PDB file of C-alpha atoms in Angstrom:
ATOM      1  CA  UNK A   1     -20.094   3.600  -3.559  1.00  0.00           C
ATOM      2  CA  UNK A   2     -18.375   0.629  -2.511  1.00  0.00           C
ATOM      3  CA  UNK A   3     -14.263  -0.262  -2.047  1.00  0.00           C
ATOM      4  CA  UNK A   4     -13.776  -3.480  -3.279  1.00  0.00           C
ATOM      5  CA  UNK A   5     -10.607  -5.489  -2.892  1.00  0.00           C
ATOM      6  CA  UNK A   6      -8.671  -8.044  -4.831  1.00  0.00           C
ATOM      7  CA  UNK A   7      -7.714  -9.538  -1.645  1.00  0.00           C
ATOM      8  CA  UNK A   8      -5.235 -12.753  -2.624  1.00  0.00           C
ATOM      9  CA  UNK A   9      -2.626 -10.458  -3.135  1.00  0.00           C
ATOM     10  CA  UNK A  10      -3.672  -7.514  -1.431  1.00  0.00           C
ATOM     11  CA  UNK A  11      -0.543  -6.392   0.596  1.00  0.00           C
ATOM     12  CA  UNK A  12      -1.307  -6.034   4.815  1.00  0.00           C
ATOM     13  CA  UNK A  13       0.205  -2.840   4.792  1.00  0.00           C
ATOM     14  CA  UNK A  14      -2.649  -1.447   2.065  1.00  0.00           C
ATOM     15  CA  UNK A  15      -5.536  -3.396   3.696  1.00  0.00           C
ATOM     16  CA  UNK A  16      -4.425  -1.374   6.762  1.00  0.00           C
ATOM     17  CA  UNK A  17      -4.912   1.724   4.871  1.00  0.00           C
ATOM     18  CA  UNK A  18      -8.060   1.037   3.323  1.00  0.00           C
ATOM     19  CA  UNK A  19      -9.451  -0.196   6.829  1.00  0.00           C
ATOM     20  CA  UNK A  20      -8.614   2.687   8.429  1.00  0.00           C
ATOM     21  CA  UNK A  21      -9.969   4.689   5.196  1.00  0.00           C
ATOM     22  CA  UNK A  22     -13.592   2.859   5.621  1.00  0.00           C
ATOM     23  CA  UNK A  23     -14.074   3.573   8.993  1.00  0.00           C
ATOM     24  CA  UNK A  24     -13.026   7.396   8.403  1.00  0.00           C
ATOM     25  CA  UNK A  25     -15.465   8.133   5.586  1.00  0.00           C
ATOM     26  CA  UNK A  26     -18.172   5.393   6.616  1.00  0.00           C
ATOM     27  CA  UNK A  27     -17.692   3.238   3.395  1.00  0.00           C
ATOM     28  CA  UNK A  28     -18.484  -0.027   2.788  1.00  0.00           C
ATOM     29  CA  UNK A  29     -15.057  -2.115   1.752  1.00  0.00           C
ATOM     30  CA  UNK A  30     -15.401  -5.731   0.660  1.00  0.00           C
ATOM     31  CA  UNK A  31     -12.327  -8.077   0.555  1.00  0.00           C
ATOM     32  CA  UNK A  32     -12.463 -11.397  -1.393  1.00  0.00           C
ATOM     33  CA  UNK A  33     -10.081 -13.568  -1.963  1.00  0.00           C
ATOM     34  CA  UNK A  34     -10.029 -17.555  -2.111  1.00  0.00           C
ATOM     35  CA  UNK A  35      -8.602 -17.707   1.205  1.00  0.00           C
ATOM     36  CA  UNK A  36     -10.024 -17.213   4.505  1.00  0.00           C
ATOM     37  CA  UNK A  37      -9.241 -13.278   5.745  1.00  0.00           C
ATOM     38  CA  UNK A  38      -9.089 -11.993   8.772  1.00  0.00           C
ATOM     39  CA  UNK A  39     -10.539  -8.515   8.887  1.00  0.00           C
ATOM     40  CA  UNK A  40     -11.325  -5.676  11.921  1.00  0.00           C
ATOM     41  CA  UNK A  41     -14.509  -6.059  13.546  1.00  0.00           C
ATOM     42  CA  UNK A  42     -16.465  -3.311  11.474  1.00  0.00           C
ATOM     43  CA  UNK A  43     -19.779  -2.494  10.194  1.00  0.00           C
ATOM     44  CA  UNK A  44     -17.829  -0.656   7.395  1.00  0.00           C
ATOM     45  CA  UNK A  45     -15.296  -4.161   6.685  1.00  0.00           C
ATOM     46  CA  UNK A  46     -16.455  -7.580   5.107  1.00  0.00           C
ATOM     47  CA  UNK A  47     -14.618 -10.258   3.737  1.00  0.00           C
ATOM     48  CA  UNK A  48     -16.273 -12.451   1.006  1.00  0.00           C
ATOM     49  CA  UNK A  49     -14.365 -15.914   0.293  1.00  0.00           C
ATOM     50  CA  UNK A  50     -14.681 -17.806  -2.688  1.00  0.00           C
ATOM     51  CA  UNK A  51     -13.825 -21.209  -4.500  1.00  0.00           C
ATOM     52  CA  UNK A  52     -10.322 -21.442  -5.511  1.00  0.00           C
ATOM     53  CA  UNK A  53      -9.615 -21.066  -9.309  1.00  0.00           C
ATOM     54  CA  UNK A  54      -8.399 -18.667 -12.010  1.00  0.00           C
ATOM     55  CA  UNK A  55      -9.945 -15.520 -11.767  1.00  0.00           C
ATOM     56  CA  UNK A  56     -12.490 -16.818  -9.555  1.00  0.00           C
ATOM     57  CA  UNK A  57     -12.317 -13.694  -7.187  1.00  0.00           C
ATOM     58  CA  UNK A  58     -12.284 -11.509 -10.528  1.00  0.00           C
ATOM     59  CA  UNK A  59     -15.127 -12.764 -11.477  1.00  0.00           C
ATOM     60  CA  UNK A  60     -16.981 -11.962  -8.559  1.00  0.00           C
ATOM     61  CA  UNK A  61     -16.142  -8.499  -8.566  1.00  0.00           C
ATOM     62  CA  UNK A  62     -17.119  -7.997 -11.550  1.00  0.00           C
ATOM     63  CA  UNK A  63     -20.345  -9.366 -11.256  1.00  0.00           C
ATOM     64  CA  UNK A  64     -21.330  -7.239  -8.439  1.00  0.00           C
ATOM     65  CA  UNK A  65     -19.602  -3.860  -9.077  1.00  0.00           C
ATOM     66  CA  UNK A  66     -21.705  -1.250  -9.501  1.00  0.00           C
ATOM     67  CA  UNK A  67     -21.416   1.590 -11.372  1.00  0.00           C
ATOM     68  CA  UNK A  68     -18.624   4.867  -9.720  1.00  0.00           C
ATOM     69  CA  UNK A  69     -17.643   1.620  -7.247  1.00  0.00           C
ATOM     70  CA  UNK A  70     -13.590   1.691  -6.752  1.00  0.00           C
ATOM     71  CA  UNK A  71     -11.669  -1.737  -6.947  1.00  0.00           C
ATOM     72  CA  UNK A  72      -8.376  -1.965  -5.563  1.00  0.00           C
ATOM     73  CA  UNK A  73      -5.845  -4.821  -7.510  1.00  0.00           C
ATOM     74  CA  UNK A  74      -2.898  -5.018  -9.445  1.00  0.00           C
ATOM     75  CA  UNK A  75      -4.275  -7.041 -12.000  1.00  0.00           C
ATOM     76  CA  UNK A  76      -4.511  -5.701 -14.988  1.00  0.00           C
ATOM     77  CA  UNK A  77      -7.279  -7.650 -16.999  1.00  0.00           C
ATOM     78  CA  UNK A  78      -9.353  -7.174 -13.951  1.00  0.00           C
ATOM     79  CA  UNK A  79      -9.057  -3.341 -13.908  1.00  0.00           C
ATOM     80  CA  UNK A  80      -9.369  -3.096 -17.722  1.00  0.00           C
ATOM     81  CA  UNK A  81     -13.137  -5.033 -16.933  1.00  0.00           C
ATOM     82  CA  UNK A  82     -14.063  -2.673 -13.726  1.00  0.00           C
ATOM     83  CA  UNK A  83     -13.394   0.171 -16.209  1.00  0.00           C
ATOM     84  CA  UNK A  84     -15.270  -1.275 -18.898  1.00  0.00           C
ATOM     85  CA  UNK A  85     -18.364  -1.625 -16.024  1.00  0.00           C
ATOM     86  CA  UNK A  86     -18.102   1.828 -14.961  1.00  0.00           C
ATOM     87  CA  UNK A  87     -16.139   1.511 -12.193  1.00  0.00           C
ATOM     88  CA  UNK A  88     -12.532   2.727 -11.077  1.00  0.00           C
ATOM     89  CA  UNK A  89      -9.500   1.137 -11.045  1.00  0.00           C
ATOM     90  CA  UNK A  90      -6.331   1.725  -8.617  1.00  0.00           C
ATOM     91  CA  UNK A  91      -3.200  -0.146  -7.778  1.00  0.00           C
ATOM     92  CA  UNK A  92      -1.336  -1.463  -4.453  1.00  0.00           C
ATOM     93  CA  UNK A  93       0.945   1.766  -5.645  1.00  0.00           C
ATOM     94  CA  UNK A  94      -1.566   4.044  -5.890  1.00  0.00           C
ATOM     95  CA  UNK A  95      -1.145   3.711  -9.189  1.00  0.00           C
ATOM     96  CA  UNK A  96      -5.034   4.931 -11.340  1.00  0.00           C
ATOM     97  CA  UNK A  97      -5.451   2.428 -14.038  1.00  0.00           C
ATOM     98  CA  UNK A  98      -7.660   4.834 -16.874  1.00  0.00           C
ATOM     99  CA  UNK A  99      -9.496   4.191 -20.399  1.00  0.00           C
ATOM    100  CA  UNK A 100      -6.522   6.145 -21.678  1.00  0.00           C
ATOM    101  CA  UNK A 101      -3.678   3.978 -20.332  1.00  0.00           C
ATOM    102  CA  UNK A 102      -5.101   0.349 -19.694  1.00  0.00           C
ATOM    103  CA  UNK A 103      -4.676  -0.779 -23.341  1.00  0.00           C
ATOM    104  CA  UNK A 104      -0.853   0.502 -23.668  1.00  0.00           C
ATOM    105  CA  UNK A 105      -0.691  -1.576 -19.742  1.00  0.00           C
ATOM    106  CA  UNK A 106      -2.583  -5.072 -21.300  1.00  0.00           C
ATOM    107  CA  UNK A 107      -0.335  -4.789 -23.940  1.00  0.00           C
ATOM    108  CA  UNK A 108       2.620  -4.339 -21.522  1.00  0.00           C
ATOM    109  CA  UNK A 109       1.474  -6.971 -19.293  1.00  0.00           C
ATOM    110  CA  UNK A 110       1.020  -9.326 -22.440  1.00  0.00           C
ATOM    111  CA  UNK A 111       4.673  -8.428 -23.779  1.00  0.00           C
ATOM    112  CA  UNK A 112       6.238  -9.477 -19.911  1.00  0.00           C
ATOM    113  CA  UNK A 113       4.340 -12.670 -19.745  1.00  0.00           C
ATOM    114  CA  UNK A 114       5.260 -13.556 -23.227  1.00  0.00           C
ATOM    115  CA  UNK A 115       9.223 -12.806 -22.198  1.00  0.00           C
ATOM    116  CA  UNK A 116       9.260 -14.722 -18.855  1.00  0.00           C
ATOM    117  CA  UNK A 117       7.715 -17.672 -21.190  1.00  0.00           C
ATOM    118  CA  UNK A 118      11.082 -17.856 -23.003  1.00  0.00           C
ATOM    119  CA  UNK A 119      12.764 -17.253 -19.777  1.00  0.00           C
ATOM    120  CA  UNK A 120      14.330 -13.644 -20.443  1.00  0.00           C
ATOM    121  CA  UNK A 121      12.685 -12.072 -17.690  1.00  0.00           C
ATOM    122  CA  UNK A 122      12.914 -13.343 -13.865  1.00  0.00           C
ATOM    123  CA  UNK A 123      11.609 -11.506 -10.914  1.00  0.00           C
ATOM    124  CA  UNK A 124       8.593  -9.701 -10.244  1.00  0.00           C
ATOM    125  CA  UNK A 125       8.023  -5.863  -9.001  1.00  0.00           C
ATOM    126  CA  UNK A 126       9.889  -4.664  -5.769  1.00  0.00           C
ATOM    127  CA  UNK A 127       8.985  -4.709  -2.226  1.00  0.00           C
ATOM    128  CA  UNK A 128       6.184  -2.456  -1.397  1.00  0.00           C
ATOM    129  CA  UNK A 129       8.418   0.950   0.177  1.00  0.00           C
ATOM    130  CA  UNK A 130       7.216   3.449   2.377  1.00  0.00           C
ATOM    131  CA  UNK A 131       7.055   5.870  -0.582  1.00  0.00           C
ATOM    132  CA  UNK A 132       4.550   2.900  -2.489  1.00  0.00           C
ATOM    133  CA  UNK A 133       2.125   2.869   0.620  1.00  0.00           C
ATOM    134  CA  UNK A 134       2.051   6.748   1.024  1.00  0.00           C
ATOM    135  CA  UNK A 135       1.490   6.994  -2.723  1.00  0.00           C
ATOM    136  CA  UNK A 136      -1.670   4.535  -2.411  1.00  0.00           C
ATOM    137  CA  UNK A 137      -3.108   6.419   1.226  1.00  0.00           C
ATOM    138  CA  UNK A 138      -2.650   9.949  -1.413  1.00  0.00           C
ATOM    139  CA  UNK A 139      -4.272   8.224  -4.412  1.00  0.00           C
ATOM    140  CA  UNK A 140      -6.842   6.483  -2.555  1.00  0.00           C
ATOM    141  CA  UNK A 141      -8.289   9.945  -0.361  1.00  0.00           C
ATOM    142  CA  UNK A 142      -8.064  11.917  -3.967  1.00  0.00           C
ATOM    143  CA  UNK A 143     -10.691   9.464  -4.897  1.00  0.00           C
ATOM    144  CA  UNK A 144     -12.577   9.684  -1.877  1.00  0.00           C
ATOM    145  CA  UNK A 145     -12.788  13.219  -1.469  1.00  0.00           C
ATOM    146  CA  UNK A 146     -13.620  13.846  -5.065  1.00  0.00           C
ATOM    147  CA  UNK A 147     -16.781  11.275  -4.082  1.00  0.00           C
ATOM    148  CA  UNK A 148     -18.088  13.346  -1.533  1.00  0.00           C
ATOM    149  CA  UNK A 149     -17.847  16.576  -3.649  1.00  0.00           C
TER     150      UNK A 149
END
């Protein structure tokens, strides 16, 4: 198994967790982004950049996920695609993206753009809390403990 990260948006405060997280259970975490990353000197922690674009970093995920591997983003689309490739899905929130939810959430996410297009909605999700970050360090060891079973 192998964490991979959605790194571009990928707040510090969760990369810390998932650092620490690697080095605790000895698993390989990959970061990519489009930008360069600095990351902890680990044999456990690498950082893959790649061209700037749309979904250029999604992409690559994708293409080299593996089956059971765990992808941590808060985009949608991309989680509905690790899903349909096996893999599993979690938010900056700890939030589990499933094959029972992610439809109802593309549609969601479709809905929202379509509103902020016409200007109703403005504003994104609030500041990642305290609350957020223990929420993802819970989610995050469910799924890693339930590996090593």
């Amino acid at each position: 198994m192998r964490i991979w990260v959605d790194a571009d948006a990928c707040p510090g405060a969760i990369k810390e967790i998932l650092y620490r997280a690697a080095e605790r259970v000895g698993i390989p975490l990959v970061l990519v982004a489009n930008q360069p990353l600095t990351t902890p000197r680990s044999p456990w922690v690498s950082a893959v950049r790649v061209a700037a674009g749309f979904d250029v970093a999604d992409h690559y995920i994708v293409t080299h996920l593996e089956h059971g591997d765990l992808v941590i983003t808060a985009d949608i689309p991309l989680a509905a695609e690790v899903l349909e490739h096996g893999g599993e899905a979690i938010n900056p929130r700890g939030e589990r993206y499933s094959r029972d939810t992610i439809r109802e959430r593309l549609v969601m996410r479709d809905f929202m753009d379509l509103m902020r297009g016409t200007g109703e909605v403005t504003g994104g999700p609030p500041p990642l809390g305290q609350a957020d970050r223990q929420a993802f360090a819970n989610a995050l060891d469910r799924l890693l403990a339930k590996r090593s079973d």
